mmCIF file of C-alpha atoms in Angstrom:
data_model
loop_
_atom_site.group_PDB
_atom_site.id
_atom_site.type_symbol
_atom_site.label_atom_id
_atom_site.label_comp_id
_atom_site.label_asym_id
_atom_site.label_seq_id
_atom_site.Cartn_x
_atom_site.Cartn_y
_atom_site.Cartn_z
ATOM 1 C CA UNK A 1 14.573 -83.830 8.478
ATOM 2 C CA UNK A 2 15.505 -81.696 11.327
ATOM 3 C CA UNK A 3 17.694 -79.636 9.030
ATOM 4 C CA UNK A 4 14.815 -78.482 6.777
ATOM 5 C CA UNK A 5 12.499 -77.402 9.611
ATOM 6 C CA UNK A 6 14.304 -74.111 10.445
ATOM 7 C CA UNK A 7 14.163 -72.897 6.812
ATOM 8 C CA UNK A 8 10.357 -72.428 6.712
ATOM 9 C CA UNK A 9 10.518 -70.456 9.984
ATOM 10 C CA UNK A 10 13.071 -68.067 8.463
ATOM 11 C CA UNK A 11 10.971 -67.750 5.313
ATOM 12 C CA UNK A 12 7.898 -66.993 7.445
ATOM 13 C CA UNK A 13 9.727 -64.254 9.345
ATOM 14 C CA UNK A 14 11.082 -62.801 6.111
ATOM 15 C CA UNK A 15 7.637 -62.952 4.536
ATOM 16 C CA UNK A 16 6.102 -61.141 7.550
ATOM 17 C CA UNK A 17 8.774 -58.416 7.436
ATOM 18 C CA UNK A 18 8.267 -57.912 3.695
ATOM 19 C CA UNK A 19 4.481 -57.760 4.205
ATOM 20 C CA UNK A 20 4.824 -55.135 6.976
ATOM 21 C CA UNK A 21 7.195 -53.006 4.895
ATOM 22 C CA UNK A 22 4.938 -53.301 1.850
ATOM 23 C CA UNK A 23 1.900 -52.357 3.949
ATOM 24 C CA UNK A 24 3.733 -49.304 5.333
ATOM 25 C CA UNK A 25 4.763 -48.180 1.827
ATOM 26 C CA UNK A 26 1.241 -48.641 0.478
ATOM 27 C CA UNK A 27 -0.207 -46.713 3.435
ATOM 28 C CA UNK A 28 2.191 -43.856 2.798
ATOM 29 C CA UNK A 29 1.317 -43.767 -0.916
ATOM 30 C CA UNK A 30 -2.411 -43.809 -0.093
ATOM 31 C CA UNK A 31 -2.014 -40.950 2.380
ATOM 32 C CA UNK A 32 -0.018 -38.931 -0.150
ATOM 33 C CA UNK A 33 -2.685 -39.463 -2.843
ATOM 34 C CA UNK A 34 -5.463 -38.422 -0.457
ATOM 35 C CA UNK A 35 -3.612 -35.244 0.546
ATOM 36 C CA UNK A 36 -2.956 -34.407 -3.086
ATOM 37 C CA UNK A 37 -6.650 -34.816 -3.900
ATOM 38 C CA UNK A 38 -7.652 -32.672 -0.923
ATOM 39 C CA UNK A 39 -5.289 -29.864 -1.913
ATOM 40 C CA UNK A 40 -6.536 -29.950 -5.511
ATOM 41 C CA UNK A 41 -10.133 -29.706 -4.238
ATOM 42 C CA UNK A 42 -9.142 -26.785 -2.016
ATOM 43 C CA UNK A 43 -7.575 -25.088 -5.042
ATOM 44 C CA UNK A 44 -10.746 -25.594 -7.063
ATOM 45 C CA UNK A 45 -13.088 -24.343 -4.313
ATOM 46 C CA UNK A 46 -11.368 -21.523 -2.461
ATOM 47 C CA UNK A 47 -7.784 -21.434 -3.536
ATOM 48 C CA UNK A 48 -8.404 -19.966 -6.959
ATOM 49 C CA UNK A 49 -8.465 -16.429 -5.628
ATOM 50 C CA UNK A 50 -5.123 -16.993 -3.888
ATOM 51 C CA UNK A 51 -3.508 -18.298 -7.068
ATOM 52 C CA UNK A 52 -5.065 -15.505 -9.110
ATOM 53 C CA UNK A 53 -3.745 -12.918 -6.669
ATOM 54 C CA UNK A 54 -0.256 -14.424 -6.861
ATOM 55 C CA UNK A 55 -0.383 -14.464 -10.654
ATOM 56 C CA UNK A 56 -1.606 -10.876 -10.709
ATOM 57 C CA UNK A 57 1.174 -9.824 -8.362
ATOM 58 C CA UNK A 58 3.786 -11.444 -10.617
ATOM 59 C CA UNK A 59 2.369 -10.033 -13.868
ATOM 60 C CA UNK A 60 3.962 -6.747 -14.914
ATOM 61 C CA UNK A 61 1.627 -3.740 -14.827
ATOM 62 C CA UNK A 62 0.440 -1.859 -17.888
ATOM 63 C CA UNK A 63 1.262 1.848 -18.058
ATOM 64 C CA UNK A 64 -1.167 4.116 -19.891
ATOM 65 C CA UNK A 65 -0.167 7.741 -20.449
ATOM 66 C CA UNK A 66 -2.944 10.308 -20.701
ATOM 67 C CA UNK A 67 -2.612 13.427 -22.844
ATOM 68 C CA UNK A 68 -1.106 16.408 -21.019
ATOM 69 C CA UNK A 69 -3.691 18.721 -19.477
ATOM 70 C CA UNK A 70 -3.548 22.485 -19.081
ATOM 71 C CA UNK A 71 -5.920 23.642 -16.337
ATOM 72 C CA UNK A 72 -6.736 27.033 -14.793
ATOM 73 C CA UNK A 73 -6.292 26.822 -11.026
ATOM 74 C CA UNK A 74 -8.683 28.099 -8.355
ATOM 75 C CA UNK A 75 -6.334 30.881 -7.185
ATOM 76 C CA UNK A 76 -7.809 34.343 -6.582
ATOM 77 C CA UNK A 77 -7.531 36.372 -9.767
ATOM 78 C CA UNK A 78 -7.631 33.264 -11.962
ATOM 79 C CA UNK A 79 -4.259 33.919 -13.589
ATOM 80 C CA UNK A 80 -2.495 30.701 -12.496
ATOM 81 C CA UNK A 81 -2.571 27.441 -14.418
ATOM 82 C CA UNK A 82 -1.069 23.969 -14.269
ATOM 83 C CA UNK A 83 0.194 21.717 -17.013
ATOM 84 C CA UNK A 84 -0.006 18.137 -15.802
ATOM 85 C CA UNK A 85 1.034 14.876 -17.447
ATOM 86 C CA UNK A 86 -0.533 11.762 -15.934
ATOM 87 C CA UNK A 87 0.359 8.104 -16.465
ATOM 88 C CA UNK A 88 -1.912 5.410 -15.060
ATOM 89 C CA UNK A 89 -0.480 2.175 -13.699
ATOM 90 C CA UNK A 90 -3.056 -0.508 -14.477
ATOM 91 C CA UNK A 91 -3.240 -4.171 -13.547
ATOM 92 C CA UNK A 92 -3.255 -5.467 -17.128
ATOM 93 C CA UNK A 93 -4.090 -4.749 -20.758
ATOM 94 C CA UNK A 94 -7.763 -5.601 -20.170
ATOM 95 C CA UNK A 95 -7.990 -2.770 -17.633
ATOM 96 C CA UNK A 96 -6.302 -0.442 -20.135
ATOM 97 C CA UNK A 97 -9.005 -1.230 -22.691
ATOM 98 C CA UNK A 98 -11.696 -0.472 -20.113
ATOM 99 C CA UNK A 99 -10.063 2.845 -19.236
ATOM 100 C CA UNK A 100 -9.798 3.780 -22.938
ATOM 101 C CA UNK A 101 -13.529 3.194 -23.300
ATOM 102 C CA UNK A 102 -14.282 5.769 -20.584
ATOM 103 C CA UNK A 103 -11.420 8.167 -21.356
ATOM 104 C CA UNK A 104 -13.538 11.222 -22.341
ATOM 105 C CA UNK A 105 -15.472 10.999 -19.066
ATOM 106 C CA UNK A 106 -12.312 10.335 -17.053
ATOM 107 C CA UNK A 107 -10.444 13.228 -18.635
ATOM 108 C CA UNK A 108 -13.329 15.614 -17.928
ATOM 109 C CA UNK A 109 -13.513 14.492 -14.281
ATOM 110 C CA UNK A 110 -9.759 14.937 -13.833
ATOM 111 C CA UNK A 111 -9.853 18.428 -15.402
ATOM 112 C CA UNK A 112 -12.660 19.461 -13.052
ATOM 113 C CA UNK A 113 -10.787 17.979 -10.110
ATOM 114 C CA UNK A 114 -7.537 19.821 -10.833
ATOM 115 C CA UNK A 115 -9.341 23.113 -11.543
ATOM 116 C CA UNK A 116 -10.622 23.106 -7.939
ATOM 117 C CA UNK A 117 -7.084 23.177 -6.509
ATOM 118 C CA UNK A 118 -4.955 26.196 -5.678
ATOM 119 C CA UNK A 119 -1.290 26.773 -6.393
ATOM 120 C CA UNK A 120 -0.442 26.466 -2.701
ATOM 121 C CA UNK A 121 -2.110 23.037 -2.514
ATOM 122 C CA UNK A 122 -0.339 21.709 -5.595
ATOM 123 C CA UNK A 123 3.135 22.976 -4.734
ATOM 124 C CA UNK A 124 3.455 20.645 -1.718
ATOM 125 C CA UNK A 125 4.207 16.950 -1.870
ATOM 126 C CA UNK A 126 1.131 16.192 0.247
ATOM 127 C CA UNK A 127 -1.016 18.177 -2.194
ATOM 128 C CA UNK A 128 0.320 16.204 -5.158
ATOM 129 C CA UNK A 129 -0.194 12.887 -3.317
ATOM 130 C CA UNK A 130 -3.782 13.845 -2.446
ATOM 131 C CA UNK A 131 -4.374 14.845 -6.074
ATOM 132 C CA UNK A 132 -3.032 11.456 -7.218
ATOM 133 C CA UNK A 133 -5.441 9.675 -4.831
ATOM 134 C CA UNK A 134 -8.349 11.789 -6.057
ATOM 135 C CA UNK A 135 -7.436 11.157 -9.704
ATOM 136 C CA UNK A 136 -7.314 7.411 -8.967
ATOM 137 C CA UNK A 137 -10.790 7.690 -7.479
ATOM 138 C CA UNK A 138 -12.063 9.518 -10.598
ATOM 139 C CA UNK A 139 -10.496 6.970 -12.968
ATOM 140 C CA UNK A 140 -11.875 4.045 -10.949
ATOM 141 C CA UNK A 141 -15.430 5.351 -10.649
ATOM 142 C CA UNK A 142 -16.589 4.575 -14.238
ATOM 143 C CA UNK A 143 -14.992 1.116 -13.947
ATOM 144 C CA UNK A 144 -17.212 0.344 -10.944
ATOM 145 C CA UNK A 145 -14.601 0.551 -8.199
ATOM 146 C CA UNK A 146 -14.800 2.738 -5.116
ATOM 147 C CA UNK A 147 -11.645 4.055 -3.495
ATOM 148 C CA UNK A 148 -11.862 4.520 0.272
ATOM 149 C CA UNK A 149 -11.176 7.980 1.597
ATOM 150 C CA UNK A 150 -7.567 8.409 2.783
ATOM 151 C CA UNK A 151 -6.962 7.872 6.459
ATOM 152 C CA UNK A 152 -6.711 10.915 8.662
ATOM 153 C CA UNK A 153 -3.365 11.983 9.986
ATOM 154 C CA UNK A 154 -2.401 10.477 13.339
ATOM 155 C CA UNK A 155 -2.824 13.694 15.356
ATOM 156 C CA UNK A 156 -6.266 14.421 13.940
ATOM 157 C CA UNK A 157 -7.259 10.775 14.345
ATOM 158 C CA UNK A 158 -6.252 10.882 18.034
ATOM 159 C CA UNK A 159 -8.412 13.963 18.574
ATOM 160 C CA UNK A 160 -11.335 12.346 16.810
ATOM 161 C CA UNK A 161 -10.918 9.128 18.804
ATOM 162 C CA UNK A 162 -11.223 11.051 22.073
ATOM 163 C CA UNK A 163 -14.531 12.515 20.919
ATOM 164 C CA UNK A 164 -15.999 9.164 19.821
ATOM 165 C CA UNK A 165 -17.625 6.599 22.094
ATOM 166 C CA UNK A 166 -15.334 4.135 23.803
ATOM 167 C CA UNK A 167 -17.547 1.272 22.541
ATOM 168 C CA UNK A 168 -15.608 1.135 19.262
ATOM 169 C CA UNK A 169 -12.446 -0.617 20.396
ATOM 170 C CA UNK A 170 -11.500 -2.071 17.052
ATOM 171 C CA UNK A 171 -12.216 -0.848 13.541
ATOM 172 C CA UNK A 172 -13.310 -3.392 10.947
ATOM 173 C CA UNK A 173 -10.599 -4.659 8.627
ATOM 174 C CA UNK A 174 -10.686 -3.561 5.024
ATOM 175 C CA UNK A 175 -10.552 -6.187 2.336
ATOM 176 C CA UNK A 176 -7.725 -6.298 -0.194
ATOM 177 C CA UNK A 177 -7.759 -3.647 -2.888
ATOM 178 C CA UNK A 178 -8.701 -5.371 -6.139
ATOM 179 C CA UNK A 179 -8.948 -2.164 -8.185
ATOM 180 C CA UNK A 180 -7.215 -2.496 -11.581
ATOM 181 C CA UNK A 181 -6.113 1.163 -11.323
ATOM 182 C CA UNK A 182 -3.047 0.577 -9.171
ATOM 183 C CA UNK A 183 -1.445 3.994 -9.103
ATOM 184 C CA UNK A 184 -1.469 7.470 -10.634
ATOM 185 C CA UNK A 185 1.940 8.759 -11.681
ATOM 186 C CA UNK A 186 2.815 12.299 -12.730
ATOM 187 C CA UNK A 187 5.038 12.464 -15.798
ATOM 188 C CA UNK A 188 5.106 16.272 -15.748
ATOM 189 C CA UNK A 189 3.835 18.885 -13.324
ATOM 190 C CA UNK A 190 4.283 22.563 -14.177
ATOM 191 C CA UNK A 191 2.537 25.418 -12.391
ATOM 192 C CA UNK A 192 2.685 28.959 -13.811
#
């Protein structure tokens, strides 16, 4: 009988080892399931905007050309004019439908905007870039979006900072631009 006594001891040790391994595996599976549930809850509560932003960034934009515009410029004498072709880069087709709805108002605003410019302003790259920003603002306004004013140039900003109180150490951060009007592109730009 002494020969059979060591066998149950080995079986006990083997059974304990199997139980510990099984417990460790089950604990790992339980932890993985809990983390998966937590991340899915995070996605449902606050992560939707992050996923939507990633999807929007991956989606190709929609380009919407506007009819060419011929506008008298604000030069002295009133004999200069500009012919401008504008294409709007929009977030998606839904935004394009919204812009189409307001197109008469948008076109009028853009014509008024361009007619206030002079030849000298529009011949420079900076003048064209400022016009593009202003056109974006005019297109966005009927859609309910406000475009912040462009930042001042560094030299002017430094002068302004010296004049301001020293209490304003840090400017507030701006939130991400969620405007569906992404960019204004010029398809033609002729000044005569």
